[in-house]
Coordinates of C-alpha atoms in Angstrom, one line a residue:
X1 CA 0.0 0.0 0.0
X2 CA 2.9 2.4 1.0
X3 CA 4.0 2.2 -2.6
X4 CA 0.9 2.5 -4.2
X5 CA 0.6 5.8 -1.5
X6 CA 3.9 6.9 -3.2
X7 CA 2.4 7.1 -6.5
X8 CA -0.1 8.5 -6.0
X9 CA 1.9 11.5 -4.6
X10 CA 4.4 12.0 -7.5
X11 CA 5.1 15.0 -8.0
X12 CA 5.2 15.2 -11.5
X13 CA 6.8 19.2 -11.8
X14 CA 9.9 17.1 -11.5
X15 CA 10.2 15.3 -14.5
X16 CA 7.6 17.3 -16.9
X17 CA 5.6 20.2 -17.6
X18 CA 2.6 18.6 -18.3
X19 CA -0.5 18.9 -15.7
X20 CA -3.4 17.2 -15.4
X21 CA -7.4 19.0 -15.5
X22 CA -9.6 17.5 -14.0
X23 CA -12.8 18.8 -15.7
X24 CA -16.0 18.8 -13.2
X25 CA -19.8 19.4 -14.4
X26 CA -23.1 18.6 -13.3
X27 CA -25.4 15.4 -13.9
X28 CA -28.9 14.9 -15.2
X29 CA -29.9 14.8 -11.7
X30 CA -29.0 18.4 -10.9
X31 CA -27.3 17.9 -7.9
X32 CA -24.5 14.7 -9.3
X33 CA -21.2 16.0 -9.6
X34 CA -19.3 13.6 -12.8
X35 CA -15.9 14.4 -13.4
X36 CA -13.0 13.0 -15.9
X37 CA -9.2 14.4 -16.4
X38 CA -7.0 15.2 -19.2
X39 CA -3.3 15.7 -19.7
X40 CA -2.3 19.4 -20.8
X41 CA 1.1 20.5 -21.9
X42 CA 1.5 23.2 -19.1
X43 CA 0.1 24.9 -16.6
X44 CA -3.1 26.9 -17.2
X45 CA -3.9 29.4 -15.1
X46 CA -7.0 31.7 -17.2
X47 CA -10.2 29.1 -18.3
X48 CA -10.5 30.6 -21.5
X49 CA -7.1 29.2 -22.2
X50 CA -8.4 25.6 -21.8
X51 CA -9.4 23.4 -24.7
X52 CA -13.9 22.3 -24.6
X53 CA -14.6 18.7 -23.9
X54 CA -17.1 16.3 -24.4
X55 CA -18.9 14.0 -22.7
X56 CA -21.5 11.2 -23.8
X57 CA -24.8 12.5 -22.2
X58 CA -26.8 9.5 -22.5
X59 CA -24.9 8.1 -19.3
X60 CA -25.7 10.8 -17.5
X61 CA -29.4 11.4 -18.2
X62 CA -28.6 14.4 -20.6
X63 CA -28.9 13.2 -24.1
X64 CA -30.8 10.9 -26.0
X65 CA -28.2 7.9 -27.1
X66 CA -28.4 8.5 -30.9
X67 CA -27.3 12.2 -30.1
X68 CA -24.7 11.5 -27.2
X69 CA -22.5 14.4 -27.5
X70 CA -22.5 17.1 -24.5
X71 CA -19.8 19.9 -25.3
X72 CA -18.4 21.4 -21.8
X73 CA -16.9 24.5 -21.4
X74 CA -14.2 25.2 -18.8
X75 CA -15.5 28.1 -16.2
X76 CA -13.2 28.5 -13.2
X77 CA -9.9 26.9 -12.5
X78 CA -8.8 26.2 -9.1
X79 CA -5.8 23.7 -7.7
X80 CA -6.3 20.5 -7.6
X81 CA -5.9 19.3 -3.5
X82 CA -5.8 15.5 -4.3
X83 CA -3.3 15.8 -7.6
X84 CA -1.7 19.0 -5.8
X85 CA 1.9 20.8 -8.1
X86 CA 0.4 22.5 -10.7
X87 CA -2.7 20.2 -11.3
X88 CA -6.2 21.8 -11.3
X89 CA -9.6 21.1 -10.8
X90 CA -12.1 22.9 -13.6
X91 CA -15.5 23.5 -13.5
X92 CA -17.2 23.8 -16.0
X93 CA -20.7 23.8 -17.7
X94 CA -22.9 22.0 -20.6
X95 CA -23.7 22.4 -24.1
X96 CA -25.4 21.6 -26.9
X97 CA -22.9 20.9 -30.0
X98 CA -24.5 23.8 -31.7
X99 CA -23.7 25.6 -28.3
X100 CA -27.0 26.0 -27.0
X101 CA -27.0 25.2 -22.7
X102 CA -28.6 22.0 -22.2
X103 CA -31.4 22.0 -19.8
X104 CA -29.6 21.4 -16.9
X105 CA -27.2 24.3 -17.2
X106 CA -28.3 26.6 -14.6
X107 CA -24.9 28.4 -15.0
X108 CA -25.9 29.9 -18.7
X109 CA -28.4 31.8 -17.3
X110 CA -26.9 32.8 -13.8
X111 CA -24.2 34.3 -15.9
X112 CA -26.3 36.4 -17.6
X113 CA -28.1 38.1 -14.8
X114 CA -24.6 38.5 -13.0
X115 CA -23.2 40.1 -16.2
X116 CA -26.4 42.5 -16.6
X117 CA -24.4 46.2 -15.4
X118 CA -26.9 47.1 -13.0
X119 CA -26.1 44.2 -11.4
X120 CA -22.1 44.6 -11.7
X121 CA -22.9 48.0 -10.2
X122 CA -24.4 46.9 -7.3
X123 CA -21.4 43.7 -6.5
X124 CA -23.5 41.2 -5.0
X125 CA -21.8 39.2 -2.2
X126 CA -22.9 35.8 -1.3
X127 CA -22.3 33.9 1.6
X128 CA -23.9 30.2 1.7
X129 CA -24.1 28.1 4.8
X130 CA -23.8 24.4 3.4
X131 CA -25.2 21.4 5.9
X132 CA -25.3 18.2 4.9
X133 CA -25.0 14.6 6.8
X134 CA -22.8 11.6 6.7
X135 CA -24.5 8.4 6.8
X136 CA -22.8 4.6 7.3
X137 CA -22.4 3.2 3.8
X138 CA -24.1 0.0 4.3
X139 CA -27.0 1.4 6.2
X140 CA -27.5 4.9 4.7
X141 CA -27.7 5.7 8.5
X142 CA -26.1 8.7 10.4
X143 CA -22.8 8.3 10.9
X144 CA -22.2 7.9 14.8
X145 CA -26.3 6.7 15.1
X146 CA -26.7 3.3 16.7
X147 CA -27.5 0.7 13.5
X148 CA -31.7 1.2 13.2
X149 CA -31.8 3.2 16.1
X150 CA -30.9 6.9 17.5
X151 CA -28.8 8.5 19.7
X152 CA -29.9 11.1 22.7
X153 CA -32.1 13.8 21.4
X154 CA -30.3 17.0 20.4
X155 CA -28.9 19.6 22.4
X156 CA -25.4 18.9 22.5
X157 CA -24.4 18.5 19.1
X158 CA -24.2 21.6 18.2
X159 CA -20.7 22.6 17.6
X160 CA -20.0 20.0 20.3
X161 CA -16.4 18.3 21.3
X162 CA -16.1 15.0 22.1
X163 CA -16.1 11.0 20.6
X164 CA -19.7 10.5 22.0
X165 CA -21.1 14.3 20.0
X166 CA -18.8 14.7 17.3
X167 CA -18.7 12.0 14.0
X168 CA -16.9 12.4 11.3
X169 CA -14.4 15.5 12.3
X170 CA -11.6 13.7 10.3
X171 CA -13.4 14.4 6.8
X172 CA -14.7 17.9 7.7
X173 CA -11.1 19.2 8.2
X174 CA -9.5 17.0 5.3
X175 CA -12.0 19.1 3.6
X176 CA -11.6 22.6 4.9
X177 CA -7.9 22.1 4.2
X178 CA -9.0 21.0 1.1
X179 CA -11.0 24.1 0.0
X180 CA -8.3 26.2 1.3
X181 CA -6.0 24.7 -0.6
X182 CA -7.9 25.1 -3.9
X183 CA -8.0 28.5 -3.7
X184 CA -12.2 28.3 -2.0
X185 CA -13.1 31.0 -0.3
X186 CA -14.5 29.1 2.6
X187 CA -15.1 30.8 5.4
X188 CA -16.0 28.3 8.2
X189 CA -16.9 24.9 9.5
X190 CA -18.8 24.0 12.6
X191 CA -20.7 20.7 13.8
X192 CA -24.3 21.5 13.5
X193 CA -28.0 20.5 15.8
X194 CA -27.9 16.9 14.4
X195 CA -25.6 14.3 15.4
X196 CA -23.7 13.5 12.3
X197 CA -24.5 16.8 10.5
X198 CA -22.0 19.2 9.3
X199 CA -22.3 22.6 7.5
X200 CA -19.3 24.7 5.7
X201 CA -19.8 27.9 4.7
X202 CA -18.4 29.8 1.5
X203 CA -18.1 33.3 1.1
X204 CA -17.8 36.5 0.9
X205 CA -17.7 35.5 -3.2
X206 CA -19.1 38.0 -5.7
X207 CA -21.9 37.0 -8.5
X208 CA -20.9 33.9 -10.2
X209 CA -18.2 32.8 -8.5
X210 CA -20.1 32.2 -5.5
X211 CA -22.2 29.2 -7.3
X212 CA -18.7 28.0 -8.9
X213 CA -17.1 27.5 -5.6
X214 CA -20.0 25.9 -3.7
X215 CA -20.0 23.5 -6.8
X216 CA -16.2 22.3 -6.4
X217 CA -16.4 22.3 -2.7
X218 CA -19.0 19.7 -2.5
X219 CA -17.0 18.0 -5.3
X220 CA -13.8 18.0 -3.1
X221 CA -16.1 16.9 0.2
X222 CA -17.6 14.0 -2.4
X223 CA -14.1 13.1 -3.5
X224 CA -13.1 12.9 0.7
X225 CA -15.9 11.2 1.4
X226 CA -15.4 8.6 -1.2
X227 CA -11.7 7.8 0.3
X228 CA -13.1 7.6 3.6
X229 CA -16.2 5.2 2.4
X230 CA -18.6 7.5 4.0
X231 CA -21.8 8.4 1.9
X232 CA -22.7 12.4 1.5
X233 CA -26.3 13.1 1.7
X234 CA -27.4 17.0 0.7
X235 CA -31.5 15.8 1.8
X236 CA -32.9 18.6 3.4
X237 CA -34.6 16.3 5.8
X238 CA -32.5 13.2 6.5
X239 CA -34.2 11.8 9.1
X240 CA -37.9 12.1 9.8
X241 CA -39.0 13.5 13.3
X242 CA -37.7 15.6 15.9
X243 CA -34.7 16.1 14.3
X244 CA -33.2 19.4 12.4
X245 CA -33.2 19.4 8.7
X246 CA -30.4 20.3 6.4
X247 CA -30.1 23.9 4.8
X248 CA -28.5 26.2 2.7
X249 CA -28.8 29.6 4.2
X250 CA -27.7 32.2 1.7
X251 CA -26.7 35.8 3.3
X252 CA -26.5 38.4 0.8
X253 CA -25.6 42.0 0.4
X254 CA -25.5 44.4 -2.2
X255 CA -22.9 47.7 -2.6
X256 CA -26.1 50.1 -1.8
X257 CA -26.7 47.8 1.1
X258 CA -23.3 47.7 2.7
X259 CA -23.6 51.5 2.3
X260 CA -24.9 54.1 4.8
X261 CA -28.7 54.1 4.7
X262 CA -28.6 50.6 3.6
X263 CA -31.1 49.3 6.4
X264 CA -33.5 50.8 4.2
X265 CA -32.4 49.0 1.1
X266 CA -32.3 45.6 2.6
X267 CA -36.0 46.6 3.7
X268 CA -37.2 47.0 0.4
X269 CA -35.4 44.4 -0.9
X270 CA -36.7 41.9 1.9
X271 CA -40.8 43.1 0.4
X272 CA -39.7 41.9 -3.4
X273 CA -38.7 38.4 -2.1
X274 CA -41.9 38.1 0.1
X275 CA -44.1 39.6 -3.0
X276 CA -42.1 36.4 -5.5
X277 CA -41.7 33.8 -2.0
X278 CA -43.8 30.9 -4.3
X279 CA -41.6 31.6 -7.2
X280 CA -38.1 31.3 -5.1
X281 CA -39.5 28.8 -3.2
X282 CA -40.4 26.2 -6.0
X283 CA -36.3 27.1 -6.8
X284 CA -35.2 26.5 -3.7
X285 CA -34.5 22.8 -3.6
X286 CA -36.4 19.5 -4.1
X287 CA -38.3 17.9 -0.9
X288 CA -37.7 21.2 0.8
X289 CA -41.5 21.2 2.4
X290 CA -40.0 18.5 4.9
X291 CA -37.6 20.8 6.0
X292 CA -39.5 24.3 6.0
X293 CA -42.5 23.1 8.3
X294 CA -42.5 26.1 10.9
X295 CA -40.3 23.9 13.6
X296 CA -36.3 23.4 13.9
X297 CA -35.3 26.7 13.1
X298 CA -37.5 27.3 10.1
X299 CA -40.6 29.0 8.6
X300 CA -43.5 27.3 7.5
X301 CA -43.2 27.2 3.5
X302 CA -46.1 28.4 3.0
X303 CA -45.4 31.6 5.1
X304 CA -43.1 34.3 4.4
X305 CA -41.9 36.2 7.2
X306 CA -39.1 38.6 8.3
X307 CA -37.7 39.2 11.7
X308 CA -34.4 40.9 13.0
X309 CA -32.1 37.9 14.9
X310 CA -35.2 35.6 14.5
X311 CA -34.1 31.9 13.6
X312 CA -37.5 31.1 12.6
X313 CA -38.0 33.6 10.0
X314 CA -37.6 32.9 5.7
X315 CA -35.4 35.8 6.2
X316 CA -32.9 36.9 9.1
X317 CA -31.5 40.5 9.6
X318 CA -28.9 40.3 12.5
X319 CA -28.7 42.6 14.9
X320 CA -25.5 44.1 13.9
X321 CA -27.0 44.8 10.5
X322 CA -29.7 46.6 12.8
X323 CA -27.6 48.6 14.8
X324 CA -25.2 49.7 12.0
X325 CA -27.7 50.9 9.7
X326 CA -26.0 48.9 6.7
X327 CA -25.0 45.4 5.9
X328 CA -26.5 42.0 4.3
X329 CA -29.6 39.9 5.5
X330 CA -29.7 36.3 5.3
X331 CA -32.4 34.3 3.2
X332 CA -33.0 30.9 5.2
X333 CA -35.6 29.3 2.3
X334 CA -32.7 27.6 0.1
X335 CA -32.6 24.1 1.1
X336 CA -29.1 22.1 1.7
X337 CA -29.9 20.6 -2.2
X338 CA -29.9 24.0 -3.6
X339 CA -28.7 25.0 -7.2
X340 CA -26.5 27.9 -6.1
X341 CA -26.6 29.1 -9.2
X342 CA -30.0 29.2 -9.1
X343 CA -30.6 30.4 -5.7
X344 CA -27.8 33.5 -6.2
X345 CA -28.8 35.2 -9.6
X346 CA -33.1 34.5 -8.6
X347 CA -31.6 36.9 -5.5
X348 CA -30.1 39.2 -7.5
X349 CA -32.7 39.3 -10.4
X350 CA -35.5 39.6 -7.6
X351 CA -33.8 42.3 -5.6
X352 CA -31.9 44.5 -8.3
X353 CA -33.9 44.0 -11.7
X354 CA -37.2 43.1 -10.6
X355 CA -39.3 46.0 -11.0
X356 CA -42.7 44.9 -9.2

């Protein structure tokens, strides 16, 4: 094993130039990350620079099998954490040969709305709150949960210490490391309200680049979790009952916002979102009505409320944001399954272009 380890850790800027891409993109599920790698001559540092791809899209529920071909175009580079020298990961999206985005590609359209000037003007910051829940490959159980039955009810979970509150620390730091490493701009980790359930947050990013980096780090935590034969599950409720669901809470700030007299804008921005909450809503992730029932920290999904520091509101404005006059609110809705690309530009559309 200790040579196979060895190999594995070549470091290949000794004896060539060549790098490997590991091109990333998203299944006909929405929410299954594929990936295959290439060899390249040299490093690459600017996407454009990168050659397009295909892929055969009838083995991933995007093309019919007579027509096979998906085109993908490289998006954002970052370094690769597993390969490491000058290897990258690239993420990319999906096309039709005659360059049309398949259905899938929410990125085509994000792109737009984040390349639309008013919304340049404004620079849009994102910060998304990922959970998500390790479960026992065998069982699809909670890692840490006895097999077909439950641990002590929750309470001291929460950011808790210890063998008999805390499963699966290993992988969470592998993969903060991980992100770092890639050039992610994650912000955080902590251990969140359900025993084996974990949340990373990403952010500040601006526009696009927010829904790029959420995408390659739940890549990189797929990729960890594969070597540790742990399964990764993004189900907004995991477990039925009284336990909490999974999320992704995305806090959000424009440059008017950030500004003084911004309370004002976030106000009026908060009454757009409650006047399109059925619209954002049905974006917001599949099976999220398990998850947004009025209990565990959520709103009912059928209500849209606001409240300043209030955990059971669709949006929260903290208290700081309060006091200060100016700064970001957060928008609790998106469930842990979320398109980011989807949730970030709907934001943006709804808050900067929308004209009700």
């Amino acid at each position: 094993m200790s040579l196979l380890s060895d190999l594995i850790n070549l470091n290949l800027s000794d004896t060539t130039e060549k790098v490997i891409a590991e091109y990333i993109w998203i299944g006909g599920s929405g929410m299954d990350l594929r990936s295959k790698a290439r060899t390249l001559p040299g490093p690459v540092s600017d996407p454009s620079k990168l050659p397009k791809w295909n892929y055969d899209g009838s083995s991933t529920g995007q093309a019919p099998g007579q027509d096979s071909e998906v085109i993908i175009y490289p998006q954002a580079i970052f370094k690769d954490p597993f390969r490491r020298g000058n290897n990258i990961l690239v993420m990319c999206d999906a096309y039709t040969p005659a360059g049309e985005p398949i259905p899938t590609n929410k990125r085509h359209n994000a792109a737009k709305i984040f390349s639309n000037p008013d919304v340049v003007a404004e620079e849009p910051w994102y910060g998304i709150e990922q959970e998500y829940t390790l479960l026992q490959k065998e069982v699809n159980w909670p890692l840490g949960w006895p097999v077909g039955g439950f641990p002590g009810p929750q309470g001291p979970y929460y950011c808790g210490v210890g063998a008999e509150k805390a499963f699966g620390r290993d992988i969470v730091d592998a993969h903060y490391k991980a992100c770092v490493y890639a050039g992610i701009n994650i912000s955080g980790i902590n251990g969140e309200v359900m025993p084996g359930q974990w949340e990373f947050q990403v952010g500040p990013a601006v526009g696009i680049s927010a829904g790029d980096e959420l995408w390659v780090a739940r890549y990189i935590l797929e990729r960890i979790t594969e070597i540790a034969g742990v399964v990764l599950s993004f189900d907004p409720k995991p477990i039925k009952g009284d336990w909490n669901g999974a999320g992704a809470h995305t806090n959000y700030s424009t440059k008017t916002m950030r500004n003084d007299g911004g309370y004002e804008v976030i106000k009026s921005a908060i009454e757009k979102l409650g006047k399109r909450h059925k619209e954002h809503i049905a974006a917001y992730g599949e099976g999220n009505e398990r998850r947004l029932t009025g209990r565990h920290e959520t709103a009912d999904i059928n209500t849209f409320l606001w409240g300043v520091a209030n955990r059971g509101a669709s949006i929260r404005v903290g208290r700081d944001t309060e006091k200060a006059g100016k700064g970001y609110f957060e928008d609790r809705r998106p469930a842990s399954n979320m398109d980011p690309y989807v949730v970030t530009s709907m934001i943006a559309d709804t808050t900067i272009l929308w004209k009700p």
